[in-house]
Structures are given as structure tokens and as C-alpha cells.
PDB file of C-alpha atoms in Angstrom:
ATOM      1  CA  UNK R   1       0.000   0.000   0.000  1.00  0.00           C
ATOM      2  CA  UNK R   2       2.695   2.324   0.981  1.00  0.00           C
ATOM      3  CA  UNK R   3       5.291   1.231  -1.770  1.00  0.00           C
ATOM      4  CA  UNK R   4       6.261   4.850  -2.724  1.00  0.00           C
ATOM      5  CA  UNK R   5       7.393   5.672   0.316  1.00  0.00           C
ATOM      6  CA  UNK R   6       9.979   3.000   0.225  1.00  0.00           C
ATOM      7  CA  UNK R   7      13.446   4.235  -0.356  1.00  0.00           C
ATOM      8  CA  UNK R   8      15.048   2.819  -3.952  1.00  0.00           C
ATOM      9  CA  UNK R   9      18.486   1.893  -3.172  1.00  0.00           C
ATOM     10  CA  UNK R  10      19.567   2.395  -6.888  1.00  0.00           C
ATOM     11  CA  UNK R  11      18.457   6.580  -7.239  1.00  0.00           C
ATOM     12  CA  UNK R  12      21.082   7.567  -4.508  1.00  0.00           C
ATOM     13  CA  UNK R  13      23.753   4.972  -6.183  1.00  0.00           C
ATOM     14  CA  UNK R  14      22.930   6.623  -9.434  1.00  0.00           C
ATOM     15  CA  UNK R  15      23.277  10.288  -8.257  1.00  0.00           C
ATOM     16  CA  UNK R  16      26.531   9.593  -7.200  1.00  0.00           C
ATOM     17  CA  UNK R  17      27.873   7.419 -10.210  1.00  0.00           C
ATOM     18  CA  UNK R  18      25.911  10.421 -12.497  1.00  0.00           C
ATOM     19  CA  UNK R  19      28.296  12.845  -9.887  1.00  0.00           C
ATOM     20  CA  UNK R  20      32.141  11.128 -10.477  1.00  0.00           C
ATOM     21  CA  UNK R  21      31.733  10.526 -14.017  1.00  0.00           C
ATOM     22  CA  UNK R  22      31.193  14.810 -14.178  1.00  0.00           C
ATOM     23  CA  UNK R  23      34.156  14.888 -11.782  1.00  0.00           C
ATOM     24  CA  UNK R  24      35.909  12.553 -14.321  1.00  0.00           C
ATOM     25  CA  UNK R  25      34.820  14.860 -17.796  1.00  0.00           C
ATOM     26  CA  UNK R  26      36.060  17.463 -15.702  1.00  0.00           C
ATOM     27  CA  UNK R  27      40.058  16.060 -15.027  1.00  0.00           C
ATOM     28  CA  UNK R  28      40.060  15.262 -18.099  1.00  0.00           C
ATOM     29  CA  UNK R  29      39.338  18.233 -19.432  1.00  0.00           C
ATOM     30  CA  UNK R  30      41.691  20.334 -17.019  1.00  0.00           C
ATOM     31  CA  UNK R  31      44.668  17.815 -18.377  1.00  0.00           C
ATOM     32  CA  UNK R  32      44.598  15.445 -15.179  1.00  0.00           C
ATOM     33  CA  UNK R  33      44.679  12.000 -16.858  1.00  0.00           C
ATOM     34  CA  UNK R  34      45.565  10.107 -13.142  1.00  0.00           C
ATOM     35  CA  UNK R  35      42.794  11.695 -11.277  1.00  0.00           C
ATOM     36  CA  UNK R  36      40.357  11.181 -14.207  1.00  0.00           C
ATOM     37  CA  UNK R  37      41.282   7.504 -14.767  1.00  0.00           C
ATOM     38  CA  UNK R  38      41.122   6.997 -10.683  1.00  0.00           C
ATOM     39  CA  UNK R  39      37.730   8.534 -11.302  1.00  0.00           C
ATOM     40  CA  UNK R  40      36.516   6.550 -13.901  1.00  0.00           C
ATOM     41  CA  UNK R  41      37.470   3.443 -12.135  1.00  0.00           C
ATOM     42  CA  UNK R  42      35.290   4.458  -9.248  1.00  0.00           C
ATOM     43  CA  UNK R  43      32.243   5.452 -11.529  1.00  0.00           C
ATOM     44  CA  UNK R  44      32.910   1.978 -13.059  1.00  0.00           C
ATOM     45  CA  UNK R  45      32.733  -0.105  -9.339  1.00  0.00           C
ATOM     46  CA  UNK R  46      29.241   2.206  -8.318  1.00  0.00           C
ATOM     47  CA  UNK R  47      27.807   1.097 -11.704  1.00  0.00           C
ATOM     48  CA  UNK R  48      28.639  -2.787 -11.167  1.00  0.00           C
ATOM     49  CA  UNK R  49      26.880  -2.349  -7.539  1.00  0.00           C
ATOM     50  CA  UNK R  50      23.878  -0.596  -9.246  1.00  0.00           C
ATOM     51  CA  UNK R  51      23.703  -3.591 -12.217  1.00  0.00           C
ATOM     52  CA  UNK R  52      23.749  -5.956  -9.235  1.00  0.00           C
ATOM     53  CA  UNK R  53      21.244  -4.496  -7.229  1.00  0.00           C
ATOM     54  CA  UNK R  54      19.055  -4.042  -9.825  1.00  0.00           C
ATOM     55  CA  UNK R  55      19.331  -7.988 -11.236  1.00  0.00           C
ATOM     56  CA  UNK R  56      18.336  -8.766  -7.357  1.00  0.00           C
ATOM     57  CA  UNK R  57      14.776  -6.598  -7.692  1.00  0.00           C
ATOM     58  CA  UNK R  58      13.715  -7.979 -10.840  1.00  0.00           C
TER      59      UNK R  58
END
């Protein structure tokens, strides 16, 4: 009954992996190829976590 007040794990997950990847454009950008590939690499783990915890709700 009250399903939309549940919180969804995966639209705080996202935020953040939506978040690094900008922090990552913007390294790359400003010439900063270690920080943006440390970045990327991050962006990359939060997006395996969201693809898992989205498998689990289907």
C-alpha cells in the first residue's frame, strides 16, 4: 500500500555514479589524466553495484 514511500536503493547509487563521471569529464578536461582515470574506475565499481542491485529486484 505504501510502496512509494519505500526508499530505492539504486536513485542515490545513481546520483553519485551520475556525480564522479562529471568529476571525471572534468580532469580530463583540465589535463589530469591520473585523477580522471582513478575517477573513472570508481564510476565503473558504483555502476557494477547498481547492475547488481538491480538484477536482485527484478
Amino acid at each position: 500500500m505504501f510502496g512509494f514511500l519505500k526508499s530505492n536503493p539504486t536513485k542515490k547509487l545513481r546520483k553519485q555514479y551520475d556525480i564522479k563521471l562529471e568529476q571525471a569529464m572534468l580532469a580530463q578536461r583540465k589535463g589530469d589524466i591520473k585523477s580522471y582515470s582513478m575517477l573513472t574506475a570508481e564510476a565503473e565499481s558504483m555502476w557494477k553495484e547498481i547492475e547488481k542491485l538491480e538484477g536482485n529486484s527484478d
